[in-house]
mmCIF file of C-alpha atoms and ligand atoms in Angstrom:
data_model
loop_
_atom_site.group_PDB
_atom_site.id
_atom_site.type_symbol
_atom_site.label_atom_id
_atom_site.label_comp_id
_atom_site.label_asym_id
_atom_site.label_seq_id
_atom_site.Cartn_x
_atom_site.Cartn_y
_atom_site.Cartn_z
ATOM 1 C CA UNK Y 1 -20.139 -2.284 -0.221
ATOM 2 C CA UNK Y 2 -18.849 0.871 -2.520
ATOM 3 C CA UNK Y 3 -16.848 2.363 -5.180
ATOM 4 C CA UNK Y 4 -17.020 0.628 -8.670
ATOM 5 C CA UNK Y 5 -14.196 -0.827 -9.959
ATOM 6 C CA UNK Y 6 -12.741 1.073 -13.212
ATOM 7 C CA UNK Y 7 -11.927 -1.986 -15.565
ATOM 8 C CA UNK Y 8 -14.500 -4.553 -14.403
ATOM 9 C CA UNK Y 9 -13.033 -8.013 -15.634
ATOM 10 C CA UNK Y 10 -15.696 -10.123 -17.145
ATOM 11 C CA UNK Y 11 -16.383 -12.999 -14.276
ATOM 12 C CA UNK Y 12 -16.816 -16.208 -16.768
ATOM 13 C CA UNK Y 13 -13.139 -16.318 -16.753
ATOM 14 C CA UNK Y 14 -12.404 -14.897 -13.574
ATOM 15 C CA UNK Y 15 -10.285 -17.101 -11.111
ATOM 16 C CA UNK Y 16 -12.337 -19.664 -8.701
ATOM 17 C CA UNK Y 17 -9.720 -19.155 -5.953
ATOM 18 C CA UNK Y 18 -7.462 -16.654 -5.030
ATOM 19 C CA UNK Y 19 -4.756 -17.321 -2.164
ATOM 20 C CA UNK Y 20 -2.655 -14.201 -1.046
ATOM 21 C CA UNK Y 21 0.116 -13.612 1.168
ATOM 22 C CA UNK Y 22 -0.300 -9.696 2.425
ATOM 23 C CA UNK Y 23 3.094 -8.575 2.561
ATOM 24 C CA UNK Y 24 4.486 -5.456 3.191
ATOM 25 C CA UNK Y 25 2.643 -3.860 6.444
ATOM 26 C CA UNK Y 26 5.701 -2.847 8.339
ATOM 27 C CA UNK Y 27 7.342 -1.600 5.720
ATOM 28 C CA UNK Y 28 4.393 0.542 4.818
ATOM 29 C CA UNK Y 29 4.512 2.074 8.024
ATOM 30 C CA UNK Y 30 8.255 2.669 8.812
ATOM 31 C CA UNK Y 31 8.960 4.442 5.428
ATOM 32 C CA UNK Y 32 6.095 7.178 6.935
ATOM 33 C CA UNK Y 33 7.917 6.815 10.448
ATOM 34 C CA UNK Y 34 5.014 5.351 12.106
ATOM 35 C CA UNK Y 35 5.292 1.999 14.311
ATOM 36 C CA UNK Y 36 4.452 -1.301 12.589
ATOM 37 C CA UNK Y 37 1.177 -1.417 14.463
ATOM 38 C CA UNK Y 38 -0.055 1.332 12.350
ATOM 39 C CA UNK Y 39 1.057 -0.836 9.188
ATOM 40 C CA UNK Y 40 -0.926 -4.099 10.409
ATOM 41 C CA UNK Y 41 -3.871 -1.434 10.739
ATOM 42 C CA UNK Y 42 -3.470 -0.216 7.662
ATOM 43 C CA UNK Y 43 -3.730 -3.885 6.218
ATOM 44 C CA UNK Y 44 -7.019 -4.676 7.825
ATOM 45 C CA UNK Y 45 -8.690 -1.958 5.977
ATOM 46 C CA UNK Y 46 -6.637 -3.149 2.626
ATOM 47 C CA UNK Y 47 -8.405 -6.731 3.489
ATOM 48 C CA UNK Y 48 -11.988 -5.253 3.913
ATOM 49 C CA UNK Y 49 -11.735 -3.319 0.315
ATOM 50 C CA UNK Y 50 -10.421 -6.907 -1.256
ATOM 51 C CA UNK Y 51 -12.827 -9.067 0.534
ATOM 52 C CA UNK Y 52 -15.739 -6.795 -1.109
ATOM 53 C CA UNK Y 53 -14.396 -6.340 -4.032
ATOM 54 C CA UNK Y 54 -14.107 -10.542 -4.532
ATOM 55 C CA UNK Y 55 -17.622 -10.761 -2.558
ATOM 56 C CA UNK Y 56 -19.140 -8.361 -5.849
ATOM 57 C CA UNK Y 57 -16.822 -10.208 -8.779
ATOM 58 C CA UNK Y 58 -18.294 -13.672 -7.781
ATOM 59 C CA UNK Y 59 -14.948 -15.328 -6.650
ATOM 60 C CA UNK Y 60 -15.543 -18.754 -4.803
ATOM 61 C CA UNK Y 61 -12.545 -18.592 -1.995
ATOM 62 C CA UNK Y 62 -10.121 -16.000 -0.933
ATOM 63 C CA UNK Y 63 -7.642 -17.263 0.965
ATOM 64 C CA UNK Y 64 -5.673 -14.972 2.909
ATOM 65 C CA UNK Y 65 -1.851 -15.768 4.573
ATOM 66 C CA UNK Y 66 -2.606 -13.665 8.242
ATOM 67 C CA UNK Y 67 -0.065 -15.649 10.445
ATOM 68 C CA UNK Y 68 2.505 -17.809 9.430
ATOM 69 C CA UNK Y 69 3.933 -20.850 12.125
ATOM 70 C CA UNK Y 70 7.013 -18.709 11.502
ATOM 71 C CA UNK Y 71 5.396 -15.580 12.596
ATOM 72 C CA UNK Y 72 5.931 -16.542 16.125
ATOM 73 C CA UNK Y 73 9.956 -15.244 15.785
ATOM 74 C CA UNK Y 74 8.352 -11.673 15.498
ATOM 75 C CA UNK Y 75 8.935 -9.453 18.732
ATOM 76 C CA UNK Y 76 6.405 -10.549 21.425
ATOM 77 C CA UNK Y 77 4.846 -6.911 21.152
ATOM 78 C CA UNK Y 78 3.939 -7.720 17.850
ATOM 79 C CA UNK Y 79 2.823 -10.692 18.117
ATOM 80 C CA UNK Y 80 0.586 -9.754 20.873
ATOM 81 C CA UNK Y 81 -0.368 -6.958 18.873
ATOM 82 C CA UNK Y 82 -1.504 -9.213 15.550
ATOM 83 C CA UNK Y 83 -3.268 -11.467 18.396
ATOM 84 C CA UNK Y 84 -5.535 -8.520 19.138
ATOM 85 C CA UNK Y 85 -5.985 -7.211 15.876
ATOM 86 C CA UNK Y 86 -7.692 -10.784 14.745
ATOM 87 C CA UNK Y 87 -9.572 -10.742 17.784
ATOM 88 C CA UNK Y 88 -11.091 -7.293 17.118
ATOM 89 C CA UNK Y 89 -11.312 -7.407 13.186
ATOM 90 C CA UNK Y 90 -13.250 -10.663 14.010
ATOM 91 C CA UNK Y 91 -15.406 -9.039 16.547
ATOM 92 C CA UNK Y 92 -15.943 -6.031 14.238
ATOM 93 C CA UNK Y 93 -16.476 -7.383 11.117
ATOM 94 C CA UNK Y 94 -18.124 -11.074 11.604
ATOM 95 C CA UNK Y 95 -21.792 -9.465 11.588
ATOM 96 C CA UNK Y 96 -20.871 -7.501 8.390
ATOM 97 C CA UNK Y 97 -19.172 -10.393 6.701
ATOM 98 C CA UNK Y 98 -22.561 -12.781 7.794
ATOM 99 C CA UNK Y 99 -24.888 -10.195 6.104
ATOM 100 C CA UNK Y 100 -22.937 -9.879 3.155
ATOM 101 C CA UNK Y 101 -23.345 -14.223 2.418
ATOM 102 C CA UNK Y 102 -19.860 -14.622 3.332
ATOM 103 C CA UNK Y 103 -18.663 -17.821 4.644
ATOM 104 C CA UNK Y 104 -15.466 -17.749 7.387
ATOM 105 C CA UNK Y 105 -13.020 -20.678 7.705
ATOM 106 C CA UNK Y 106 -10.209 -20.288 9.281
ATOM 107 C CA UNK Y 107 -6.929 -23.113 8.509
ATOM 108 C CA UNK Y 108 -4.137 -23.361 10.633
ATOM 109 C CA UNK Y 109 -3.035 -24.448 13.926
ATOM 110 C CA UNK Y 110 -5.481 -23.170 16.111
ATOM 111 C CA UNK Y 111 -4.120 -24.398 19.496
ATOM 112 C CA UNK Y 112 -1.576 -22.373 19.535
ATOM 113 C CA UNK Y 113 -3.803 -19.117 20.066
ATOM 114 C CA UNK Y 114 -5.583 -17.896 23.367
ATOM 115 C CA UNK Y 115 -9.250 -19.370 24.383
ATOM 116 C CA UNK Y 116 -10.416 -16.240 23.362
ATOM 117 C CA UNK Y 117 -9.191 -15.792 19.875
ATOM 118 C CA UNK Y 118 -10.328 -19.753 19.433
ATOM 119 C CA UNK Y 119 -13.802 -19.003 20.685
ATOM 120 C CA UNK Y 120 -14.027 -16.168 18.391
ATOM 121 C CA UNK Y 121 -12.811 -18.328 16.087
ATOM 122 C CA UNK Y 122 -15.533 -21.245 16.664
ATOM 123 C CA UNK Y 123 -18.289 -18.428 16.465
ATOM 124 C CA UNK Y 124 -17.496 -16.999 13.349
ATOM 125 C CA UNK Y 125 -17.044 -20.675 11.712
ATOM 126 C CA UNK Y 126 -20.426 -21.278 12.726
ATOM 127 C CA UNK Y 127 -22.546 -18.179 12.430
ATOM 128 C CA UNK Y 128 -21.405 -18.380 8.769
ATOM 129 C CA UNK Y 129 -21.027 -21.740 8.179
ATOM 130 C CA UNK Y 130 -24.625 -21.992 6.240
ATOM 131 C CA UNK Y 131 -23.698 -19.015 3.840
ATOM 132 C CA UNK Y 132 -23.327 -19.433 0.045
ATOM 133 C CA UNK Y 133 -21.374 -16.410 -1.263
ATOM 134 C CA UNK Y 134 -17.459 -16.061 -1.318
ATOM 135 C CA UNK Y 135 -15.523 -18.427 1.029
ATOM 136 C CA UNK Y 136 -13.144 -16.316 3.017
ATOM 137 C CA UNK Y 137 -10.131 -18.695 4.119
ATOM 138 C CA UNK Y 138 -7.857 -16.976 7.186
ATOM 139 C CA UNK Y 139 -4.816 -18.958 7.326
ATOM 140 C CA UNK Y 140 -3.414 -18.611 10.962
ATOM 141 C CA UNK Y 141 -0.564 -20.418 12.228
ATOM 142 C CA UNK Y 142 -0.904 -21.999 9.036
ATOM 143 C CA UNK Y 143 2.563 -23.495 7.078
ATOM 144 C CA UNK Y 144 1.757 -25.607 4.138
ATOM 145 C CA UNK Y 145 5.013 -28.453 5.719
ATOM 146 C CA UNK Y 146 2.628 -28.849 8.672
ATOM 147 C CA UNK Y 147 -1.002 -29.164 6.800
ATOM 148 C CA UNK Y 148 0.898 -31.597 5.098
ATOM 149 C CA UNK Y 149 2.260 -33.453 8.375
ATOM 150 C CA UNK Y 150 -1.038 -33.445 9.900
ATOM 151 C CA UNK Y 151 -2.820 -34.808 7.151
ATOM 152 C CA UNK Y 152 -0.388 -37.440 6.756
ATOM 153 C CA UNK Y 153 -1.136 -38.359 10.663
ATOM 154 C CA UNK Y 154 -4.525 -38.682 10.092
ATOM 155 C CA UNK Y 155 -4.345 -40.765 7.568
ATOM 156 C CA UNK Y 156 -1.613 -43.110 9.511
ATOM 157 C CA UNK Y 157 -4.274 -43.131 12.450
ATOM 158 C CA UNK Y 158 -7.115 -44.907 9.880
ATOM 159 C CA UNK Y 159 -4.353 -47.108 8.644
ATOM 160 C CA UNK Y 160 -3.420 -48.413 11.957
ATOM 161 C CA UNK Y 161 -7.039 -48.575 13.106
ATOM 162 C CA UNK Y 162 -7.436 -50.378 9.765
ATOM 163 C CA UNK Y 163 -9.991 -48.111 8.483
ATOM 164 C CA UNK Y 164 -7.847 -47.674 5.035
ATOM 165 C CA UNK Y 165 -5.844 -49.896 3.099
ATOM 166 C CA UNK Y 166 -2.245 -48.368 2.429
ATOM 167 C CA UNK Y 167 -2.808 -48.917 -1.001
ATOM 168 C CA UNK Y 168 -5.736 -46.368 -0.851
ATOM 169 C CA UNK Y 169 -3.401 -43.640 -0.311
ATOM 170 C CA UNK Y 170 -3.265 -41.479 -3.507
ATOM 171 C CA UNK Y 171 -3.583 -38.103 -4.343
ATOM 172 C CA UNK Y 172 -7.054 -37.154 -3.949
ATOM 173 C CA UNK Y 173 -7.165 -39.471 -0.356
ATOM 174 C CA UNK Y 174 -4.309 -36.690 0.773
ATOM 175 C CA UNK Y 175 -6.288 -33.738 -0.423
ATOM 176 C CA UNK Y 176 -9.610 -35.071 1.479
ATOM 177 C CA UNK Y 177 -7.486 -34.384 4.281
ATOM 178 C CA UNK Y 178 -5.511 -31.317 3.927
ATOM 179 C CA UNK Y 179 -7.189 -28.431 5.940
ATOM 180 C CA UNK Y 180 -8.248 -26.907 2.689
ATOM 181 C CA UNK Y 181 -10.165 -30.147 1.514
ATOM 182 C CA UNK Y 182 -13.295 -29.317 -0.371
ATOM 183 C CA UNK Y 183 -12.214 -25.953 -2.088
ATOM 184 C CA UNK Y 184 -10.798 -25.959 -5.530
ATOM 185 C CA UNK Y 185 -7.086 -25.804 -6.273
ATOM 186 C CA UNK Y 186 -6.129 -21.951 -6.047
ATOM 187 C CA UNK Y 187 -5.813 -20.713 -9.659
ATOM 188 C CA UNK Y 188 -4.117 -17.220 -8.955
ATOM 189 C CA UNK Y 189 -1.404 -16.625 -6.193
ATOM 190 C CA UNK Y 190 -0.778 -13.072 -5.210
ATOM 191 C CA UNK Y 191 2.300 -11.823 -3.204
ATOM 192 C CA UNK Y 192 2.489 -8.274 -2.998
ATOM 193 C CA UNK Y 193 6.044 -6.661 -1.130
ATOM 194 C CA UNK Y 194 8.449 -7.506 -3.598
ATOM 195 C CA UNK Y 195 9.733 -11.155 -2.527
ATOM 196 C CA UNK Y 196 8.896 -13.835 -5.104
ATOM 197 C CA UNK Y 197 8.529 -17.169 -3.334
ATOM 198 C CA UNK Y 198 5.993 -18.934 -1.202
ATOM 199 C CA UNK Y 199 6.717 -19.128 1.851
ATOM 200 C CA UNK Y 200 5.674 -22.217 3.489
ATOM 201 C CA UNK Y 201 2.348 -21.449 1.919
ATOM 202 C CA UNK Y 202 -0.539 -23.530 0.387
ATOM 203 C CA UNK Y 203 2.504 -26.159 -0.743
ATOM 204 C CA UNK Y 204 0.842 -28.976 -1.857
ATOM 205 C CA UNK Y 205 -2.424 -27.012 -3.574
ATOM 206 C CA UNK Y 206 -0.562 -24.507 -5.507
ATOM 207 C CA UNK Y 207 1.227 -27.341 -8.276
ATOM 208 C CA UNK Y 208 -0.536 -25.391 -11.004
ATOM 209 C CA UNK Y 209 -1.618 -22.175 -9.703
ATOM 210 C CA UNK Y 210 0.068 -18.706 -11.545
ATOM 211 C CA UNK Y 211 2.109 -17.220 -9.510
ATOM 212 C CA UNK Y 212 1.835 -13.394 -9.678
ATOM 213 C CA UNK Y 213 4.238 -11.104 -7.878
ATOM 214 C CA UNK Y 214 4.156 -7.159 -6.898
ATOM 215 C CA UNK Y 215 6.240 -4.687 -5.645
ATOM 216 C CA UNK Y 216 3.084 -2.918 -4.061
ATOM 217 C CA UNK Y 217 3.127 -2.984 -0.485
ATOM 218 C CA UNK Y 218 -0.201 -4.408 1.352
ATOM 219 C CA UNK Y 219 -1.860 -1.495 2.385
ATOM 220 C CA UNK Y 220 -1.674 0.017 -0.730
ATOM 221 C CA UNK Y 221 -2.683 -3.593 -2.958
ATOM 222 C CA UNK Y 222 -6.299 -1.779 -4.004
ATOM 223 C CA UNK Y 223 -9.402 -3.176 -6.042
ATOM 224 C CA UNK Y 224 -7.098 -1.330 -9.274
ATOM 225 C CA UNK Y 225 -3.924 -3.915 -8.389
ATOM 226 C CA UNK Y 226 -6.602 -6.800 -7.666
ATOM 227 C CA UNK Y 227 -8.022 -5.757 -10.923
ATOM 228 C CA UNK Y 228 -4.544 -6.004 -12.652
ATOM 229 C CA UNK Y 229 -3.637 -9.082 -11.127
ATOM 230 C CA UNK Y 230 -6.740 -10.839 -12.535
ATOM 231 C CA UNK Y 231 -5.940 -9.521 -15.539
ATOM 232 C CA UNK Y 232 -2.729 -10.806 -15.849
ATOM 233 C CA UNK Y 233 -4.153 -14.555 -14.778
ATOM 234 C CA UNK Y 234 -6.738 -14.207 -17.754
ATOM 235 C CA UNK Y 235 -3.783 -13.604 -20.366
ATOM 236 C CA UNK Y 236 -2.017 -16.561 -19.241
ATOM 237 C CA UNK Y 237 -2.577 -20.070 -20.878
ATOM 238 C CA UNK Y 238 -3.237 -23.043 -18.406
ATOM 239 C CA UNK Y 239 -2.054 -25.747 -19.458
ATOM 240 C CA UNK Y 240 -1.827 -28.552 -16.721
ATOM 241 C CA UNK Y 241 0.916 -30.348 -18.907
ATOM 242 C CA UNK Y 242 -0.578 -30.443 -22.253
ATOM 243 C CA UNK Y 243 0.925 -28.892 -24.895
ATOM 244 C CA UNK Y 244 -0.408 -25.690 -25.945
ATOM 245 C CA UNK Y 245 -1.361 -26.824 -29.598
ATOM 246 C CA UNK Y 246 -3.424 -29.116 -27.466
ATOM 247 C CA UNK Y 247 -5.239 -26.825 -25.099
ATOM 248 C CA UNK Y 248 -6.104 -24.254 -28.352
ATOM 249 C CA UNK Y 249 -7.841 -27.156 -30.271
ATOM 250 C CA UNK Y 250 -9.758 -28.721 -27.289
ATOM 251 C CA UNK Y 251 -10.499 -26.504 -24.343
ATOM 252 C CA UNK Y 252 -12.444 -29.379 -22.278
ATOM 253 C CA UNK Y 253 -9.133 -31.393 -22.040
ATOM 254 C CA UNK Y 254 -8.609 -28.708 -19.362
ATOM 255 C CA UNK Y 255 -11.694 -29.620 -17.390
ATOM 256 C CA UNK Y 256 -9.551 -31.868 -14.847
HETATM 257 C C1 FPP H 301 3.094 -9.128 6.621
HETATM 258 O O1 FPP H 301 3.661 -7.841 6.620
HETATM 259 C C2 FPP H 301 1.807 -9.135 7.305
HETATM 260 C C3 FPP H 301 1.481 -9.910 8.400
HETATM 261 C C4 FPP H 301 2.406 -10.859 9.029
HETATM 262 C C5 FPP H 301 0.167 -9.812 9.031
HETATM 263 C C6 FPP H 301 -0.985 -9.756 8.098
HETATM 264 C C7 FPP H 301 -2.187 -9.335 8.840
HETATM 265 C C8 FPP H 301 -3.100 -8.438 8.438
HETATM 266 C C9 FPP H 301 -3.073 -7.779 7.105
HETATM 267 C C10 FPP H 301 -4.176 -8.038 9.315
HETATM 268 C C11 FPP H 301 -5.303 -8.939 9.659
HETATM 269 C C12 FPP H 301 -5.844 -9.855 8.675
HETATM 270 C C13 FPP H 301 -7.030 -10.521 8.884
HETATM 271 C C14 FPP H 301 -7.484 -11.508 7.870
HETATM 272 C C15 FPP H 301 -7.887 -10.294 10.069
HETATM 273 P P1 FPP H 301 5.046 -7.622 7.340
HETATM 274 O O2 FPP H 301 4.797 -7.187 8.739
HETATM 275 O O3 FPP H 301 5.878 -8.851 7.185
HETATM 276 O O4 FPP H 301 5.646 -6.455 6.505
HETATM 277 P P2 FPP H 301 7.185 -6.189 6.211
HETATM 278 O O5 FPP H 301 7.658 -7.312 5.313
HETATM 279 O O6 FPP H 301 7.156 -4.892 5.496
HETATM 280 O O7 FPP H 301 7.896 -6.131 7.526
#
């Protein structure tokens, strides 16, 4: 890990999760008449410098948007292209990413993908799965509409096999079995390339996570943007529907 970040945000109040959607790759690339491929390149290497930089500031989870279940529309070259590019950041970087404390877990759909990608998948999951530092989520063939489908299947399977009572179903049951259960809410959203809305993203888990949007194209979303964004989460007021009156006089009321 390198390069020191030039405002250094204080980390008692930095966010415990940050969820991203990386936007902006082939668009990065065409306006310097290059082919998308280089764009998607250029993104891995804007991933690396963000994965360090939240590995040094202490974050819990970064969770990053890599495939969408809608990015299967794309051109097949691409596609096939993306399919490689996980296959070989994974091969390149898993040893790194291991020696650095960093645990990989990946959401999504994996059936869709080759044997290969799943395998390389599996090994990263579990050569990392004992470390303690920052929990990198890759969300691949992920779509917040289908976590929530499948976690309301599994939970219909212990009904009918009478392992839960209907009545048991509430809030926290439905979390336990999102693909994300067991890591906090996400309190700061980034989307960088200009379009404000989510996508099909983390739907259920973001209810009260700021929302921050940026013109700034992935491959050029640096440790100064990340640095900005966390910023601009720090000056906001969290109120998880208390007033603010409320939340000034009695900060533990926000300790959910
Ligand atoms: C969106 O840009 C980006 C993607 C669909 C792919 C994101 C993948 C990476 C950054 C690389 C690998 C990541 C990991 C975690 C291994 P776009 O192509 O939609 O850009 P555009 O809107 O300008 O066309």
């Amino acid at each position: 890990m390198s390069a020191e970040v030039t405002r250094c945000p204080e980390s008692e109040n930095n966010p415990r999760h940050i969820a991203i959607i990386m936007d902006g790759n082939g668009r990065w690339a065409q306006r310097r008449f290059m082919p998308r491929a280089m764009g998607h390149q250029a993104g891995v290497k804007a991933v690396r410098a963000i994965v360090e930089f939240c590995a040094r500031e202490k974050i819990e989870v970064l969770t990053l948007f890599a495939f969408s279940s809608e990015n299967w529309r794309r051109p097949e070259d691409e596609v096939s292209l993306l399919m490689n590019l996980f296959i070989s950041t994974l091969q390149n970087e898993v040893d790194k990413l291991d020696r650095n404390g960093i645990r990989v877990r990946f959401i999504g759909d994996r059936t869709a993908f080759s044997e290969l990608l799943q395998g390389k998948i599996a090994a990263a999951e579990a050569q990392t799965q004992h470390n303690t530092g920052l929990t990198l989520v890759v969300a691949a063939n992920y779509g917040g509409r289908w976590d929530m489908a499948q976690a309301f299947r599994a939970i219909n399977a212990k009904i009918n096999k009478g392992e839960l009572e209907s009545q048991a179903v509430d809030e926290k049951l439905i979390d336990a079995h999102l693909s994300t259960a067991g890591l906090p809410e996400p309190d700061l959203f980034i989307r960088t390339g200009g379009e404000q809305r989510v996508s099909n993203f983390l739907l259920w888990q973001l209810a009260y996570t700021e929302l921050y949007f940026t013109p700034k194209l992935w491959p050029d979303f640096d440790r100064e943007e990340m640095v900005a964004a966390i910023d601009s989460f720090k000056s906001r007021q969290r109120r998880f529907g208390h007033t603010g009156e409320q939340v000034r006089n009695n900060a533990a009321i926000l300790q959910l």
